[in-house]
PDB file of C-alpha atoms in Angstrom:
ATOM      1  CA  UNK A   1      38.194  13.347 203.158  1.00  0.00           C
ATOM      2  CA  UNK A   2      38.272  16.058 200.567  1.00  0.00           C
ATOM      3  CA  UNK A   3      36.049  15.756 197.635  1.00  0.00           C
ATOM      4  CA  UNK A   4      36.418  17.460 194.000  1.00  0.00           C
ATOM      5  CA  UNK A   5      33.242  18.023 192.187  1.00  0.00           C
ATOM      6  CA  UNK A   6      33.724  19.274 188.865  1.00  0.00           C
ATOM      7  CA  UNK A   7      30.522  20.742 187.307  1.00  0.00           C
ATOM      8  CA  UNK A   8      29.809  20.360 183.345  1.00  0.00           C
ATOM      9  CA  UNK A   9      28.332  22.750 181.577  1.00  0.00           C
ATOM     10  CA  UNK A  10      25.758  21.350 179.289  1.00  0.00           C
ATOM     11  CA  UNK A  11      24.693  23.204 175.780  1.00  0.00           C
ATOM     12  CA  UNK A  12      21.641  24.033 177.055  1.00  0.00           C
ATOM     13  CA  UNK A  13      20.376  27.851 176.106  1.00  0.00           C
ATOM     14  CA  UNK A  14      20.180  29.186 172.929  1.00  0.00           C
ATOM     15  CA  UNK A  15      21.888  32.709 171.492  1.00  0.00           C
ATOM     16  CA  UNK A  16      19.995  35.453 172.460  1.00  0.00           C
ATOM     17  CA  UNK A  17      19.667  38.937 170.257  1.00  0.00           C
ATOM     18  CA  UNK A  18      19.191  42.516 171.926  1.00  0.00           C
ATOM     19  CA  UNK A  19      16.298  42.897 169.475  1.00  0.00           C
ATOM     20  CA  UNK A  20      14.642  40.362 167.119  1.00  0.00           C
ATOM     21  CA  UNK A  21      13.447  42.970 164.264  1.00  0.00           C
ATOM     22  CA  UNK A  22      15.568  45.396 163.444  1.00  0.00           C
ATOM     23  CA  UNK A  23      14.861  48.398 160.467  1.00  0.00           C
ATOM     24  CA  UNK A  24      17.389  50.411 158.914  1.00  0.00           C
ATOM     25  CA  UNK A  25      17.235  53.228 156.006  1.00  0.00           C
ATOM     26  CA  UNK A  26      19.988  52.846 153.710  1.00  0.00           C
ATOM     27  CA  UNK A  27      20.619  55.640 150.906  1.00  0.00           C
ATOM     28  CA  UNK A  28      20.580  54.804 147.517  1.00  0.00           C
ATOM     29  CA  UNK A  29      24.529  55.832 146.610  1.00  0.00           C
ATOM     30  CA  UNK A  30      25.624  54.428 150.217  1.00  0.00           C
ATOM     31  CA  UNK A  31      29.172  53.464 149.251  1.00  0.00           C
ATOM     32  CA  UNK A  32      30.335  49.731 148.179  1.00  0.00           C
ATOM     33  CA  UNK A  33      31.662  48.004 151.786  1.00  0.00           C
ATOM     34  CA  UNK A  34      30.243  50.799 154.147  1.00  0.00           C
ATOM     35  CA  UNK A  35      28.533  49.224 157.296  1.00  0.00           C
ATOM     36  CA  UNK A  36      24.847  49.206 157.572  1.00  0.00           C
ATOM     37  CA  UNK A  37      24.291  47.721 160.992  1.00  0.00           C
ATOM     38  CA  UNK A  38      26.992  47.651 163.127  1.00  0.00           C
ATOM     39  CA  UNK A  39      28.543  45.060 165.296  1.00  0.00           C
ATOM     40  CA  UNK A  40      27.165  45.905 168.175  1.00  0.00           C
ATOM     41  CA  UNK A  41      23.876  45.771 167.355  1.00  0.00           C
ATOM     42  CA  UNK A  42      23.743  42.438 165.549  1.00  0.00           C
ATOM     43  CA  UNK A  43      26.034  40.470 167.772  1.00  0.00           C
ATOM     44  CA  UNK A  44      24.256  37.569 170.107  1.00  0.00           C
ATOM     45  CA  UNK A  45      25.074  36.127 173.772  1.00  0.00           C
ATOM     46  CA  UNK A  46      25.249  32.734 174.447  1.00  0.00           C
ATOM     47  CA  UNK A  47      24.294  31.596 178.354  1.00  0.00           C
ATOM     48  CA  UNK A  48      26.802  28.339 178.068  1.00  0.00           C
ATOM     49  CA  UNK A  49      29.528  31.148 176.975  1.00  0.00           C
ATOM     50  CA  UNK A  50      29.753  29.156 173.709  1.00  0.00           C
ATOM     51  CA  UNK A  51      31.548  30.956 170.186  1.00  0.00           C
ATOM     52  CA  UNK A  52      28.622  32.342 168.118  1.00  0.00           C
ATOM     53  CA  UNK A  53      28.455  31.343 164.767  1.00  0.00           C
ATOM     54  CA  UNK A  54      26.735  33.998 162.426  1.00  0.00           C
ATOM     55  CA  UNK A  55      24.434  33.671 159.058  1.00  0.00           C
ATOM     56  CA  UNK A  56      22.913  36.020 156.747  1.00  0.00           C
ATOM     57  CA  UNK A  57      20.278  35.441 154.314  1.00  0.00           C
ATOM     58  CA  UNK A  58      17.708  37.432 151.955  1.00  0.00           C
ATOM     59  CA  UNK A  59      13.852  36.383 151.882  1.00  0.00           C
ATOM     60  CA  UNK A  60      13.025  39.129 148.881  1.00  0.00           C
ATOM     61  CA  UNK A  61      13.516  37.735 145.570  1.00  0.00           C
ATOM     62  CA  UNK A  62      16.265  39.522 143.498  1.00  0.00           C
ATOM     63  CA  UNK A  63      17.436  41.582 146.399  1.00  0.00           C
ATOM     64  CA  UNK A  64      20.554  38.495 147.106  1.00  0.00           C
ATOM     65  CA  UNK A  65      23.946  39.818 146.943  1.00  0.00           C
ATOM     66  CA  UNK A  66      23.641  43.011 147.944  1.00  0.00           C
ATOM     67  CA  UNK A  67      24.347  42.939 152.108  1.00  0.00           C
ATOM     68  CA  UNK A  68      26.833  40.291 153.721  1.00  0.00           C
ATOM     69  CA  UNK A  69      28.347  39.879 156.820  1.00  0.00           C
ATOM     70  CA  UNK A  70      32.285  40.554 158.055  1.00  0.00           C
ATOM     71  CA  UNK A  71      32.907  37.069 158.860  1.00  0.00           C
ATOM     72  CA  UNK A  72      31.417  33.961 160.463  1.00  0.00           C
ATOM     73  CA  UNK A  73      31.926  35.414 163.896  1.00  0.00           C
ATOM     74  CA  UNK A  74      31.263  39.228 162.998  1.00  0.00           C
ATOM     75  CA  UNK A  75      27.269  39.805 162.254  1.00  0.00           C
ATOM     76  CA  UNK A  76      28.103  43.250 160.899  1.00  0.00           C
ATOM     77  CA  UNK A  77      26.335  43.834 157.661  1.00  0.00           C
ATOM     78  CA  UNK A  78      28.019  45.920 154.713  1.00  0.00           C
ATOM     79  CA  UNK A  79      27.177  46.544 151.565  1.00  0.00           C
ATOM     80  CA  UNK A  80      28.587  44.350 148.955  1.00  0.00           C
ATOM     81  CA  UNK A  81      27.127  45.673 145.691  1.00  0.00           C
ATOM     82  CA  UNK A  82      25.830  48.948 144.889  1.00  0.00           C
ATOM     83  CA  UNK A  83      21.919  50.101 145.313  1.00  0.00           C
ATOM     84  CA  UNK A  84      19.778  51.092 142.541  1.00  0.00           C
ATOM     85  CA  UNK A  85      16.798  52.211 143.710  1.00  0.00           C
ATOM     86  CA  UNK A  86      14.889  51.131 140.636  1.00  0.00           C
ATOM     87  CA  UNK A  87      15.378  47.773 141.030  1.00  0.00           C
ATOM     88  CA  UNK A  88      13.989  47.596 144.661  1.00  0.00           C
ATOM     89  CA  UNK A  89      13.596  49.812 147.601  1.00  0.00           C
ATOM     90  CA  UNK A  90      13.409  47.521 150.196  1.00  0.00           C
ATOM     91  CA  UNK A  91      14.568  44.276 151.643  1.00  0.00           C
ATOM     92  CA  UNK A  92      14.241  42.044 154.391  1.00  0.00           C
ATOM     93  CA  UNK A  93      17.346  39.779 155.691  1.00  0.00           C
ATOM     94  CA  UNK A  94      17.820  36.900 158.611  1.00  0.00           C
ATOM     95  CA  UNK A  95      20.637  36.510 160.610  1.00  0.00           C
ATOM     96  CA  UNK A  96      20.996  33.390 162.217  1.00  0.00           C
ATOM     97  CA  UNK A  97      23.139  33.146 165.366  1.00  0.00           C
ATOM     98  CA  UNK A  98      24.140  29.544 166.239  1.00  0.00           C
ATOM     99  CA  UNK A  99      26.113  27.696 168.869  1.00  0.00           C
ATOM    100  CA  UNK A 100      27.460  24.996 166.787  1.00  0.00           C
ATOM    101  CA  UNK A 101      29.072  25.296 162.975  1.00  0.00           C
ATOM    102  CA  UNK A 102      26.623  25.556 160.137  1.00  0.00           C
ATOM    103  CA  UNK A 103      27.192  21.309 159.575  1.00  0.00           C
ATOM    104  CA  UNK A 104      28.292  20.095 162.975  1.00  0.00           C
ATOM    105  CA  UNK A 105      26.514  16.859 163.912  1.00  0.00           C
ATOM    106  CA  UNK A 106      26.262  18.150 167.554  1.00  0.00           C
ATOM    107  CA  UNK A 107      23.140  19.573 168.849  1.00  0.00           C
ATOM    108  CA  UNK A 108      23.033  23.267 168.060  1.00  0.00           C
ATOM    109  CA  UNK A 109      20.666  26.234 169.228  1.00  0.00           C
ATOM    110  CA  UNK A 110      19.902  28.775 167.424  1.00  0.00           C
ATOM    111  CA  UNK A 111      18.233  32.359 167.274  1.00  0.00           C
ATOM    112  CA  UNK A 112      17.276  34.871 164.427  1.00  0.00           C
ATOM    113  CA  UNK A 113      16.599  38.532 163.883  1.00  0.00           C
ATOM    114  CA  UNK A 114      14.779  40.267 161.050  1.00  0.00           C
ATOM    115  CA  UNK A 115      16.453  43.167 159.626  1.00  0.00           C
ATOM    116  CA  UNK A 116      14.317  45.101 157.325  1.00  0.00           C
ATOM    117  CA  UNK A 117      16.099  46.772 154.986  1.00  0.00           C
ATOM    118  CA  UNK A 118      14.350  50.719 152.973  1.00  0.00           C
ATOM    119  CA  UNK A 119      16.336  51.729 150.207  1.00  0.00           C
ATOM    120  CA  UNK A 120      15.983  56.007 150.061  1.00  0.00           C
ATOM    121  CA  UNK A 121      16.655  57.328 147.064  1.00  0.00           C
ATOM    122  CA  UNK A 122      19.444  59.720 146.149  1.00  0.00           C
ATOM    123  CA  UNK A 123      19.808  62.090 143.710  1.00  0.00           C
ATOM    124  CA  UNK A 124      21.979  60.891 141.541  1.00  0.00           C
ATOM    125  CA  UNK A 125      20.599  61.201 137.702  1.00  0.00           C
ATOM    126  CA  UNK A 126      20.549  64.339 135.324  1.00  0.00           C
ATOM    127  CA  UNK A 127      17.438  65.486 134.054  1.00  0.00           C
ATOM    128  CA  UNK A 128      15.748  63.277 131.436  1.00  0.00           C
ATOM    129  CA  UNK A 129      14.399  65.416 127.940  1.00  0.00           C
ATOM    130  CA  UNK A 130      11.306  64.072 127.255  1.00  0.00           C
ATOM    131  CA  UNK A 131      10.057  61.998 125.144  1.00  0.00           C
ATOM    132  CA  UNK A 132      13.060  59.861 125.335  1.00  0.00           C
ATOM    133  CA  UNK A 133      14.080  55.989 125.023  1.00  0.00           C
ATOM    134  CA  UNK A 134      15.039  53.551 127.336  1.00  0.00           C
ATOM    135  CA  UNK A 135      18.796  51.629 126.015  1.00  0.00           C
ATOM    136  CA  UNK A 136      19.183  49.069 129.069  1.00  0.00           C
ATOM    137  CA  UNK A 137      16.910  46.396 130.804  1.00  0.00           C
ATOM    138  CA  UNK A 138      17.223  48.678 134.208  1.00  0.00           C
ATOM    139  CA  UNK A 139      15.753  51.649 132.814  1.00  0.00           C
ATOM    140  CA  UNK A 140      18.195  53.641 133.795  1.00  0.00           C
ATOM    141  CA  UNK A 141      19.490  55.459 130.791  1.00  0.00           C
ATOM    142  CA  UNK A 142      17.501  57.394 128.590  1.00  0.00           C
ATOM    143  CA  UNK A 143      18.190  59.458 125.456  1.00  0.00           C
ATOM    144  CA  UNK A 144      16.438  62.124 123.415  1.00  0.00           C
ATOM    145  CA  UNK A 145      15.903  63.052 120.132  1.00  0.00           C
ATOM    146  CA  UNK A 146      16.645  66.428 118.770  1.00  0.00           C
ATOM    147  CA  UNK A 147      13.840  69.034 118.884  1.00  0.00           C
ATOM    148  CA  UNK A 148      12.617  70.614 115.540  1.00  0.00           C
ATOM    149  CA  UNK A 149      10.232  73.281 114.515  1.00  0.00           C
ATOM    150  CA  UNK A 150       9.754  76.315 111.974  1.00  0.00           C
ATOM    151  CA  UNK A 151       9.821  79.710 111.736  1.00  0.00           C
ATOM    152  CA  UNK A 152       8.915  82.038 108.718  1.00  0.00           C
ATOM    153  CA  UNK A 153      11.390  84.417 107.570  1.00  0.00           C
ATOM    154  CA  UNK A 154      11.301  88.194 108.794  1.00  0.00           C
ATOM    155  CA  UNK A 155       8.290  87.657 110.793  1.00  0.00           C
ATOM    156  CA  UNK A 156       8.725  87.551 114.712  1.00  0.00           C
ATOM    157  CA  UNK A 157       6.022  84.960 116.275  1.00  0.00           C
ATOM    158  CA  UNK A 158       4.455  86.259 119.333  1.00  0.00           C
ATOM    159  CA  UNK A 159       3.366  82.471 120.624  1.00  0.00           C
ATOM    160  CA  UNK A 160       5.468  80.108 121.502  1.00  0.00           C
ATOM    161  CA  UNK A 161       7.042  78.081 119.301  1.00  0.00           C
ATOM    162  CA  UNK A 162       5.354  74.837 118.093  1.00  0.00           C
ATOM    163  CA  UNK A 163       7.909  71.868 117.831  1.00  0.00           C
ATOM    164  CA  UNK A 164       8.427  67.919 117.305  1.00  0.00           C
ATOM    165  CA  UNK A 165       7.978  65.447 118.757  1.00  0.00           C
ATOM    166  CA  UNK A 166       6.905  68.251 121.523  1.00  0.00           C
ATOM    167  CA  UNK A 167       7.653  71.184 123.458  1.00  0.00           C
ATOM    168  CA  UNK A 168      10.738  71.053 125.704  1.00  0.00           C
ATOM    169  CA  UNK A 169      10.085  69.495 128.760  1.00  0.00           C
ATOM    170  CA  UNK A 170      12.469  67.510 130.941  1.00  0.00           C
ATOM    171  CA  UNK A 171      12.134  65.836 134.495  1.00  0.00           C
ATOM    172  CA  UNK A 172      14.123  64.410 137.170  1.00  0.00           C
ATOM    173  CA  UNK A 173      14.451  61.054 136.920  1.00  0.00           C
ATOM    174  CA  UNK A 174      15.032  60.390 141.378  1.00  0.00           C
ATOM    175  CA  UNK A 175      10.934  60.887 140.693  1.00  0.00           C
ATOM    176  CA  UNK A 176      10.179  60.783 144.523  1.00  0.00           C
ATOM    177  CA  UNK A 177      12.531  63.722 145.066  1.00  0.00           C
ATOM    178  CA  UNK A 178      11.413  65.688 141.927  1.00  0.00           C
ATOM    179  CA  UNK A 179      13.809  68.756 141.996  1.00  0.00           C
ATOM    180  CA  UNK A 180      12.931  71.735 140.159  1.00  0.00           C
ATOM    181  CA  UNK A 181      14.187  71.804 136.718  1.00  0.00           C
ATOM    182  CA  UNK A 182      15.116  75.425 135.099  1.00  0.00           C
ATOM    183  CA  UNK A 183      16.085  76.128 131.262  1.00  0.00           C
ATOM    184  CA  UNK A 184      17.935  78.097 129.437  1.00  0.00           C
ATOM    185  CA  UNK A 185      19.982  78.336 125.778  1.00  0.00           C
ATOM    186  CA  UNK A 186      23.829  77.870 126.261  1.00  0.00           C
ATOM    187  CA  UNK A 187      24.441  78.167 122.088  1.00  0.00           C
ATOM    188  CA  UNK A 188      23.276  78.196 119.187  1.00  0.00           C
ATOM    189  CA  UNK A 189      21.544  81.331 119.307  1.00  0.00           C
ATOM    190  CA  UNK A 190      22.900  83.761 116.439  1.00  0.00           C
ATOM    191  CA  UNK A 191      21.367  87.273 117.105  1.00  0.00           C
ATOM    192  CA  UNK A 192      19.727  85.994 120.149  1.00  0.00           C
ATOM    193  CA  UNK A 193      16.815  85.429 117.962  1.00  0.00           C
ATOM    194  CA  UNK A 194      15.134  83.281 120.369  1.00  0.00           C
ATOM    195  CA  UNK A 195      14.415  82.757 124.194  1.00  0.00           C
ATOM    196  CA  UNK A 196      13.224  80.296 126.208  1.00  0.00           C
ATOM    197  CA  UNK A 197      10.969  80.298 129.586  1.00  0.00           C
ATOM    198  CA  UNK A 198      13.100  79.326 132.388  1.00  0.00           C
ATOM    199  CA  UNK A 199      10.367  77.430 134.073  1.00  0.00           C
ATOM    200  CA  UNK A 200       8.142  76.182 131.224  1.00  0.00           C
ATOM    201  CA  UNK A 201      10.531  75.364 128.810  1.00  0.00           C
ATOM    202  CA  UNK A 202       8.671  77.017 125.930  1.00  0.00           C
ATOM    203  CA  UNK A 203      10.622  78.368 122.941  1.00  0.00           C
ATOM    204  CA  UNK A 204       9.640  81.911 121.814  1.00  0.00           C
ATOM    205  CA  UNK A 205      11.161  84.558 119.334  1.00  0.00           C
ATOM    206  CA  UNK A 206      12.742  88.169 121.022  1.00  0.00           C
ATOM    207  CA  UNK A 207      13.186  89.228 116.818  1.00  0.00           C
ATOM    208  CA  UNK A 208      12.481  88.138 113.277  1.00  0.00           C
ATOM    209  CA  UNK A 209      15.041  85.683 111.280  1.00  0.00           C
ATOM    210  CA  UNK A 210      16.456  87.632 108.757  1.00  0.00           C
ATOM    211  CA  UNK A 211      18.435  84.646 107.005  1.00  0.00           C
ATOM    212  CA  UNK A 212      16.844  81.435 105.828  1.00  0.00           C
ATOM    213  CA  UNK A 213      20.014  79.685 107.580  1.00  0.00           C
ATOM    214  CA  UNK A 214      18.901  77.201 110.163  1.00  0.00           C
ATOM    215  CA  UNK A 215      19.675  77.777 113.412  1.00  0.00           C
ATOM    216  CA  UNK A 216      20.705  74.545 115.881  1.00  0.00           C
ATOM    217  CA  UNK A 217      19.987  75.642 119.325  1.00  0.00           C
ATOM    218  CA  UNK A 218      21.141  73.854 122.496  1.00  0.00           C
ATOM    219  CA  UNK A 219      19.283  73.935 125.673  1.00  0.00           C
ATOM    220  CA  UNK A 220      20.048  72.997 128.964  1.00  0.00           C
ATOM    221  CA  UNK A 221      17.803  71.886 131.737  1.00  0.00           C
ATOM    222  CA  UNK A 222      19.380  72.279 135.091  1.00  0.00           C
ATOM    223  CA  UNK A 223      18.327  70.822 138.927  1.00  0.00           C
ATOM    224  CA  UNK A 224      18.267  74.332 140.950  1.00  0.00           C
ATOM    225  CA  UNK A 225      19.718  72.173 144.020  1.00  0.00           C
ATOM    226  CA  UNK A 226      22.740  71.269 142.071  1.00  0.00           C
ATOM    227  CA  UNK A 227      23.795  72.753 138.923  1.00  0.00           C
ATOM    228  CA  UNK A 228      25.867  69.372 138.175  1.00  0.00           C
ATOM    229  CA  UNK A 229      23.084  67.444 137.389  1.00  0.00           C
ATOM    230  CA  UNK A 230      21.973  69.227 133.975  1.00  0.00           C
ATOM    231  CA  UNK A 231      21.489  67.634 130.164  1.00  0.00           C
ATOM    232  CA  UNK A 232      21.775  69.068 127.162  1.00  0.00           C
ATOM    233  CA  UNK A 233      19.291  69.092 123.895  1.00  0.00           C
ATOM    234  CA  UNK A 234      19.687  70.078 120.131  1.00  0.00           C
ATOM    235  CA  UNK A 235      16.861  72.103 118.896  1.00  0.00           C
ATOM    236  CA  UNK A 236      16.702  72.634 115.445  1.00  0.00           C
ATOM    237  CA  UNK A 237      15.028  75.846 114.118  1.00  0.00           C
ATOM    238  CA  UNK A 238      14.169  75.809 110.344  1.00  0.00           C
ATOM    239  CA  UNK A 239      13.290  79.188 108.557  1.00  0.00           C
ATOM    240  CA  UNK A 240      11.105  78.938 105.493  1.00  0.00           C
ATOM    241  CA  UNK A 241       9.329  81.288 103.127  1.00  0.00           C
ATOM    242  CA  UNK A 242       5.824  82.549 104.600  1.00  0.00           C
ATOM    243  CA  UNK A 243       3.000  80.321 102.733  1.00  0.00           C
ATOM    244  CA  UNK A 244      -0.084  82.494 102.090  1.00  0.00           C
ATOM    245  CA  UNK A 245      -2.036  80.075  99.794  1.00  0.00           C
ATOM    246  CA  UNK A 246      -2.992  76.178 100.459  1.00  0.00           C
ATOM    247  CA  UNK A 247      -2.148  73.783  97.483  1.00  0.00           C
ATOM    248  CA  UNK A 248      -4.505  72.459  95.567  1.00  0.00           C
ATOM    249  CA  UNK A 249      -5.074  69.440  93.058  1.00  0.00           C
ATOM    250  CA  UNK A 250      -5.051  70.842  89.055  1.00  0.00           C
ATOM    251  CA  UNK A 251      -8.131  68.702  88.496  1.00  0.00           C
ATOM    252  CA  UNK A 252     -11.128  67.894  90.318  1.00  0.00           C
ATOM    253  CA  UNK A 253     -12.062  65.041  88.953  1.00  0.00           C
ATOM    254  CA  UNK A 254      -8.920  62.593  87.929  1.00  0.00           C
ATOM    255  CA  UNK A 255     -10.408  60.140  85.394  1.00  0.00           C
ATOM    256  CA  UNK A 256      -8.345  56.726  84.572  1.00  0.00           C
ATOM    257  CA  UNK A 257      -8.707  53.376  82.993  1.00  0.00           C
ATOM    258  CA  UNK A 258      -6.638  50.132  83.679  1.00  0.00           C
ATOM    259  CA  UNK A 259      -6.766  46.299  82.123  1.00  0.00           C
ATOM    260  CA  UNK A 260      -7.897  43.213  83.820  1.00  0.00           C
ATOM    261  CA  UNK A 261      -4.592  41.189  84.169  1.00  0.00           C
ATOM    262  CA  UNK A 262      -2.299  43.658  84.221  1.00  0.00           C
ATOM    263  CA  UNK A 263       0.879  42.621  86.944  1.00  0.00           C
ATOM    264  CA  UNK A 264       1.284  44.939  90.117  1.00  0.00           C
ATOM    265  CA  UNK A 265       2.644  48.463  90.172  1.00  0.00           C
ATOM    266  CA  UNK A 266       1.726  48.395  86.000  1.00  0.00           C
ATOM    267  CA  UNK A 267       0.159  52.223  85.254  1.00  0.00           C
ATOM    268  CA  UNK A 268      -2.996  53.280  85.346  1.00  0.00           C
ATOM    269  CA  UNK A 269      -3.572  55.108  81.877  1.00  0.00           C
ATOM    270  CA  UNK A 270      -6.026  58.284  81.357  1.00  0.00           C
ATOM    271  CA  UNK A 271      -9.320  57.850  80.545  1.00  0.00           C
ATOM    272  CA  UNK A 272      -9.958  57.491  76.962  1.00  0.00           C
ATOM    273  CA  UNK A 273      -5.405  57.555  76.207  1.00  0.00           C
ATOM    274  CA  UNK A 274      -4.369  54.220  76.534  1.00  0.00           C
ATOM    275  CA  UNK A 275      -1.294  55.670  76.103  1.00  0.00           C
ATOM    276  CA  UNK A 276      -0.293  58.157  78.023  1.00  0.00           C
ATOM    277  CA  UNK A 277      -0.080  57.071  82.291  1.00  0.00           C
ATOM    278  CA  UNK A 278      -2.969  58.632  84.492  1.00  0.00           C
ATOM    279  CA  UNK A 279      -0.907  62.133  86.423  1.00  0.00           C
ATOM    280  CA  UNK A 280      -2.428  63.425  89.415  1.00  0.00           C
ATOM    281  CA  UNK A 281      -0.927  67.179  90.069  1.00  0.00           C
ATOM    282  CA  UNK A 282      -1.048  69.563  92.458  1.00  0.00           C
ATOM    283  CA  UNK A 283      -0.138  73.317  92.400  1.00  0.00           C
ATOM    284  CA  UNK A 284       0.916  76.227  95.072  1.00  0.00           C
ATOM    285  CA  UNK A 285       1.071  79.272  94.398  1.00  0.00           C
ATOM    286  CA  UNK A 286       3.685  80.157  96.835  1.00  0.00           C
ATOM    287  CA  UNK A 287       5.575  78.215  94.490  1.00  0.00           C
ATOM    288  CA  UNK A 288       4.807  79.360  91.171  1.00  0.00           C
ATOM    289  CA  UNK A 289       7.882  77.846  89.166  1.00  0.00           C
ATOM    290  CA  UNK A 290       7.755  74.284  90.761  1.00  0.00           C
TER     291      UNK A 290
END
């Protein structure tokens, strides 16, 4: 008598992972759909030989939408959207691997491994002129005002320069890599009246001005890795007369007299001339004829 037994294999063991934690450093200007963990790392064996069904979340809020996976039965994780750095530098994602569709009614098993994700940052920003204003939420953009100082006509200052809002000083804004920044004037510079330190950024005179023109100076400061990343800055020079004397009021003592009921912005009127409004003067004599 021959006898047929035919053995059923019962969903009994659960996916199993090659590792459970998994970390990976991902640069900052990785490319949109390049792989971050491959295929072969991710993917899960099931003892029953059943089809693995694959997951993906995020646990770090504001970090969703960044990785995915390939498909439902491909665990390798790309990058969907691109990295900025200062919105987060790290991440931490689940995959779930499953023996049963995400919704099946049958009984399902199912494993997970942590992927912990470290954003590096790149060097990918110009150098930022300081002081300077943020124009987006993300801080990522940030513009500078014009530089302006003063300089007296046909005399050569041997200090540097003083200027507003401040001296010239710019930084990289990929802060944890911090390349060195150098300067220099690429126009502006009629006579080559000025210079400017390649390292410190200050502003000083190689001759005298010998026209009250202005002069309207741009300055470029330049990563030394990578000449690419470099910004550009208006400095505006004014020349002006040389002022030897201080002004000074006319009068010591300014005397006036004003009514009780009067409306606002009505004149005060000098003491003892209710007629003629209360003048306060000043006088310089650099200025003799004003």
């Amino acid at each position: 008598l021959g006898i047929l037994v035919t053995i059923l294999n019962v969903n009994d063991n659960s996916p199993v992972f090659k590792q459970t934690n998994l970390t990976d450093i991902v640069p900052e200007d990785t490319k949109v759909n390049a792989t971050i963990v491959a295929r072969e790392d991710l993917s899960a064996r099931d003892g029953d030989l059943d089809t693995v069904f694959y997951e993906l979340t995020t646990i770090v809020s504001g970090t969703d939408g960044y990785f995915a996976i390939k498909g439902v039965n491909n665990p390798e994780i790309y990058l969907q959207k691109a990295l900025n750095y200062e919105k987060f530098n790290s991440t931490t994602l689940v995959l779930y691997a499953r023996d049963r569709p995400v919704g099946s009614t049958d009984a399902t098993n199912t494993a997970t491994t942590t992927i912990n994700i470290f954003i590096e940052q790149a060097d990918t920003k110009s150098p930022w002129f300081l002081p300077c204003t943020f124009i987006n939420t993300d801080k990522s953009i940030c513009i500078s005002s014009p530089y302006t100082g003063r300089v007296n006509i046909s005399e050569m200052s041997t200090e540097p320069l003083i200027l507003e809002p401040g001296p010239i000083y710019a930084i990289d804004p990929d802060y944890t890599l911090n390349e060195k920044i150098v300067y220099s004037i690429v126009g502006g510079n009629t006579d080559e009246v000025f210079s400017v330190n390649a390292d410190t950024g200050n502003l000083t005179m190689n001759k005298a001005a010998t026209s009250s023109a202005s002069y309207l100076l741009q300055v470029m400061a330049t990563q030394v890795n990578n000449i690419q990343k470099y910004s550009i800055v208006s400095v505006e020079i004014k020349v002006i007369n040389k002022s030897n004397f201080s002004p000074y009021f006319e009068s010591k003592i300014y005397n006036g007299t004003v009514f009780v009921g009067l409306p606002l912005r009505s004149f005060v009127f000098q003491a003892g001339d209710a007629s003629a409004p209360l003048m306060i003067t000043a006088a310089d004599e650099d200025f003799p004829n004003v």
